[in-house]
Amino acid sequence: MIRIAKYHSDFGNIEVLRAKDTGSFIYRQGGCYQSECDPDGVSVVPYIHAIFGLLAQMQASDVLMIGCGGGSLATMLDRAGVHVTIVDINPSAFRIAHKYFGLPREVDCHVADGRNFLRADRHRYDAIVLDAYSGRRIPEHLCAETFFGLVQTRLKNASGCLFANVHAGHDLDLMPDRVAAKLNNVWADVRLLDVRGVSDRNAIVMAGKVRNLVQPALHMPPSVGADGIARDLSLLAFRPWLLRR
């Protein structure tokens, strides 16, 4: 692993790394890997491709992302003709995403807290993707039931969806289930896409018009690691959450 750059920010140190064997770029903040993409800006992280596939199924054309990292999902969506808006509290994230991760300049980038942005923004989106982290956890105010209620008002009534990336350290880590239970207090239709038995994994909790969504497939293969991503996507399954309202 080669360190290309290091940035000091108010939200922790950020390192940009490059893998010697694949040439992929890695965004690491506070010791946690937040993004990894191939030299063309396409993610090599399975959960990003899972969210991309779900957005493709619902034919989303206007997407808000809360949390940037390297911005690889936004890069992929932009290439697919989707209008993307990103909100991140850390201005360094956008500079790094543009310089090293290929984030297109036409993607709308806003330096703001996600909750404050939604309070001020009356626009309704096809989908909102929540992928904001402080260390290994979503900030509490972005994981509160009141925040999810605000999100609902910023989605298109009949077709809007929320997709949240929720980290699970192991099968006894009930964070994805807790998020699903909170969402179920706001939306009637909530689903959890996960792989049990895997440590340090990313579960996707979704709400809105999600009842007919199916297991996502690989739509935009990266130049490295595509077979492994396709395999990981094939292991994903919708499951009941363990906590109920």
Coordinates of C-alpha atoms in Angstrom, one line a residue:
M1 CA 0.0 0.0 0.0
I2 CA 1.4 3.4 -1.0
R3 CA 0.3 6.6 0.8
I4 CA -0.3 9.3 -1.8
A5 CA -1.5 12.1 0.4
K6 CA -2.5 12.9 3.9
Y7 CA -4.9 15.7 5.0
H8 CA -5.6 17.1 8.4
S9 CA -9.2 18.2 8.9
D10 CA -11.5 19.2 11.8
F11 CA -13.1 15.7 11.5
G12 CA -9.9 13.6 11.7
N13 CA -6.9 12.8 9.5
I14 CA -7.6 11.5 6.0
E15 CA -5.2 9.4 4.0
V16 CA -5.3 8.6 0.3
L17 CA -3.7 5.3 -0.4
R18 CA -3.0 3.3 -3.6
A19 CA -2.9 -0.5 -3.7
K20 CA 0.3 -1.7 -5.4
D21 CA -1.3 -4.8 -6.9
T22 CA -4.5 -3.4 -8.3
G23 CA -3.9 0.4 -8.6
S24 CA -7.1 1.1 -6.7
F25 CA -7.4 4.3 -4.7
I26 CA -8.4 4.1 -1.0
Y27 CA -9.9 6.8 1.2
R28 CA -9.1 6.2 4.9
Q29 CA -10.2 8.4 7.7
G30 CA -9.5 7.7 11.4
G31 CA -8.1 4.3 10.5
C32 CA -11.4 3.3 8.8
Y33 CA -11.6 2.6 5.0
Q34 CA -14.4 4.7 3.7
S35 CA -14.0 4.3 -0.1
E36 CA -12.1 2.3 -2.6
C37 CA -12.3 2.7 -6.4
D38 CA -10.5 1.5 -9.5
P39 CA -8.3 4.0 -11.5
D40 CA -11.5 5.0 -13.4
G41 CA -13.4 6.0 -10.3
V42 CA -15.7 2.9 -10.2
S43 CA -16.1 1.5 -6.7
V44 CA -14.6 -1.9 -5.8
V45 CA -16.7 -2.1 -2.6
P46 CA -19.7 -4.5 -2.9
Y47 CA -22.2 -2.6 -0.9
I48 CA -21.8 0.4 -3.2
H49 CA -22.6 -1.8 -6.1
A50 CA -25.6 -3.1 -4.2
I51 CA -27.0 0.4 -3.6
F52 CA -26.2 1.2 -7.2
G53 CA -28.2 -1.8 -8.4
L54 CA -31.1 -1.0 -6.1
L55 CA -31.2 2.6 -7.5
A56 CA -31.1 1.2 -11.0
Q57 CA -34.1 -1.0 -10.3
M58 CA -36.2 1.9 -9.1
Q59 CA -35.0 4.0 -12.0
A60 CA -34.0 6.8 -9.8
S61 CA -33.0 10.0 -11.8
D62 CA -32.5 12.4 -8.9
V63 CA -30.5 11.2 -5.9
L64 CA -29.2 12.9 -2.7
M65 CA -26.2 11.3 -1.0
I66 CA -25.6 12.2 2.7
G67 CA -21.9 11.5 3.1
C68 CA -19.2 11.7 0.5
G69 CA -16.0 9.8 1.2
G70 CA -14.4 9.2 -2.2
G71 CA -17.7 9.8 -3.9
S72 CA -17.5 6.7 -6.0
L73 CA -21.3 6.0 -5.9
A74 CA -21.9 9.5 -7.1
T75 CA -19.3 9.0 -9.9
M76 CA -21.1 5.9 -11.0
L77 CA -24.6 7.4 -10.9
D78 CA -23.4 10.4 -12.9
R79 CA -22.1 8.2 -15.6
A80 CA -25.4 6.4 -15.7
G81 CA -27.2 9.7 -16.3
V82 CA -28.5 10.3 -12.8
H83 CA -28.5 13.8 -11.3
V84 CA -26.6 13.6 -8.0
T85 CA -26.4 15.9 -5.0
I86 CA -23.9 15.2 -2.2
V87 CA -23.9 16.7 1.2
D88 CA -20.9 16.2 3.6
I89 CA -19.9 18.2 6.6
N90 CA -16.2 17.9 5.8
P91 CA -15.0 20.2 2.9
S92 CA -11.8 18.1 2.6
A93 CA -13.9 15.2 1.4
F94 CA -14.9 17.0 -1.8
R95 CA -11.4 18.2 -2.6
I96 CA -10.0 14.7 -2.2
A97 CA -12.9 13.1 -4.2
H98 CA -12.3 15.4 -7.1
K99 CA -8.5 15.1 -7.1
Y100 CA -8.0 11.4 -6.5
F101 CA -11.3 9.6 -7.0
G102 CA -12.7 11.0 -10.2
L103 CA -15.7 12.7 -8.8
P104 CA -17.2 14.7 -11.7
R105 CA -17.4 18.4 -11.4
E106 CA -21.0 18.5 -12.5
V107 CA -22.1 16.6 -9.3
D108 CA -23.7 19.2 -6.9
C109 CA -21.6 19.3 -3.7
H110 CA -22.7 21.0 -0.5
V111 CA -20.6 21.4 2.7
A112 CA -23.2 21.0 5.4
D113 CA -24.5 18.7 8.1
G114 CA -27.0 16.3 6.5
R115 CA -29.9 17.2 8.9
N116 CA -29.4 20.9 8.5
F117 CA -29.3 20.6 4.7
L118 CA -32.6 18.7 4.6
R119 CA -34.2 21.3 6.9
A120 CA -33.3 24.1 4.5
D121 CA -33.8 22.2 1.3
R122 CA -37.5 21.7 0.2
H123 CA -36.6 19.6 -2.9
R124 CA -38.0 16.1 -3.2
Y125 CA -35.7 13.4 -4.4
D126 CA -36.3 10.0 -6.0
A127 CA -33.9 8.5 -3.4
I128 CA -31.7 9.5 -0.5
V129 CA -28.6 7.5 0.4
L130 CA -27.4 7.8 3.9
D131 CA -23.7 6.8 4.1
A132 CA -22.3 9.1 6.7
Y133 CA -20.0 7.9 9.4
S134 CA -18.0 9.0 12.4
G135 CA -15.6 6.2 12.9
R136 CA -17.6 3.0 12.6
R137 CA -21.0 4.4 13.5
I138 CA -23.5 6.7 11.9
P139 CA -23.7 10.0 13.9
E140 CA -26.6 9.8 16.4
H141 CA -28.5 12.7 15.0
L142 CA -28.5 11.1 11.5
C143 CA -29.8 7.9 13.0
A144 CA -32.7 9.3 15.0
E145 CA -36.4 8.7 14.3
T146 CA -37.0 12.4 14.0
F147 CA -34.3 12.6 11.3
F148 CA -35.9 9.8 9.4
G149 CA -39.2 11.6 9.6
L150 CA -37.5 14.6 8.0
V151 CA -36.0 12.4 5.3
Q152 CA -39.5 11.1 4.4
T153 CA -40.7 14.7 3.7
R154 CA -37.8 15.1 1.2
L155 CA -38.7 12.0 -0.9
K156 CA -41.2 11.9 -3.7
N157 CA -44.5 10.7 -2.1
A158 CA -45.4 7.8 -4.3
S159 CA -42.0 6.4 -5.2
G160 CA -39.2 7.7 -3.0
C161 CA -36.8 5.5 -1.2
L162 CA -34.2 5.8 1.5
F163 CA -31.1 3.5 1.5
A164 CA -28.9 3.5 4.5
N165 CA -25.5 1.8 4.8
V166 CA -25.3 0.4 8.3
H167 CA -22.1 -1.3 9.5
A168 CA -22.4 -4.5 11.6
G169 CA -19.3 -5.8 13.4
H170 CA -20.8 -9.3 13.8
D171 CA -24.1 -11.2 14.1
L172 CA -24.7 -9.9 17.6
D173 CA -24.3 -6.3 16.5
L174 CA -28.0 -5.2 16.2
M175 CA -27.3 -1.8 14.7
P176 CA -28.9 -2.7 11.3
D177 CA -31.9 -4.1 13.2
R178 CA -32.2 -1.0 15.3
V179 CA -32.2 1.3 12.3
A180 CA -34.8 -0.9 10.6
A181 CA -37.0 -0.7 13.7
K182 CA -36.8 3.1 13.7
L183 CA -37.6 3.3 10.0
N184 CA -40.6 1.1 10.6
N185 CA -42.0 3.8 12.9
V186 CA -42.0 6.2 9.9
W187 CA -42.6 4.0 6.9
A188 CA -44.9 1.0 6.4
D189 CA -42.4 -0.7 4.0
V190 CA -39.0 -1.4 5.4
R191 CA -36.5 -4.1 4.3
L192 CA -33.0 -5.2 5.4
L193 CA -30.5 -6.6 2.9
D194 CA -27.6 -8.4 4.7
V195 CA -25.3 -11.4 4.9
R196 CA -25.3 -13.1 8.2
G197 CA -22.2 -14.8 9.5
V198 CA -19.7 -12.2 8.1
S199 CA -17.7 -9.9 10.4
D200 CA -17.3 -6.2 9.7
R201 CA -20.0 -6.1 7.0
N202 CA -22.2 -3.5 5.4
A203 CA -26.0 -4.1 5.7
I204 CA -28.4 -2.0 3.6
V205 CA -31.6 -0.9 5.4
M206 CA -34.2 0.6 3.1
A207 CA -37.6 2.2 3.4
G208 CA -40.2 3.7 1.1
K209 CA -41.3 2.0 -2.2
V210 CA -39.1 -1.0 -1.6
R211 CA -41.5 -4.0 -1.5
N212 CA -40.7 -5.1 -5.1
L213 CA -37.0 -4.6 -5.1
V214 CA -34.9 -7.8 -5.6
Q215 CA -31.4 -8.9 -4.9
P216 CA -29.1 -6.4 -6.8
A217 CA -26.8 -7.5 -9.5
L218 CA -23.5 -6.0 -10.8
H219 CA -24.3 -3.3 -13.3
M220 CA -21.0 -1.4 -13.7
P221 CA -18.0 -3.7 -13.2
P222 CA -14.8 -2.1 -12.1
S223 CA -11.5 -2.9 -13.9
V224 CA -10.4 -4.9 -10.8
G225 CA -12.2 -7.3 -8.5
A226 CA -15.4 -7.6 -10.5
D227 CA -15.8 -11.4 -10.0
G228 CA -15.4 -11.0 -6.2
I229 CA -18.0 -8.2 -6.1
A230 CA -20.5 -10.3 -8.2
R231 CA -20.0 -13.2 -5.8
D232 CA -20.6 -11.0 -2.7
L233 CA -23.7 -9.5 -4.2
S234 CA -25.0 -13.0 -4.8
L235 CA -24.7 -13.8 -1.1
L236 CA -26.9 -10.8 -0.1
A237 CA -30.4 -11.7 1.1
F238 CA -33.4 -9.8 2.5
R239 CA -34.1 -10.9 6.1
P240 CA -36.4 -10.0 8.9
W241 CA -34.9 -7.7 11.5
L242 CA -34.7 -8.9 15.1
L243 CA -36.3 -5.9 16.8
R244 CA -39.9 -4.8 16.2
R245 CA -41.6 -1.6 17.1

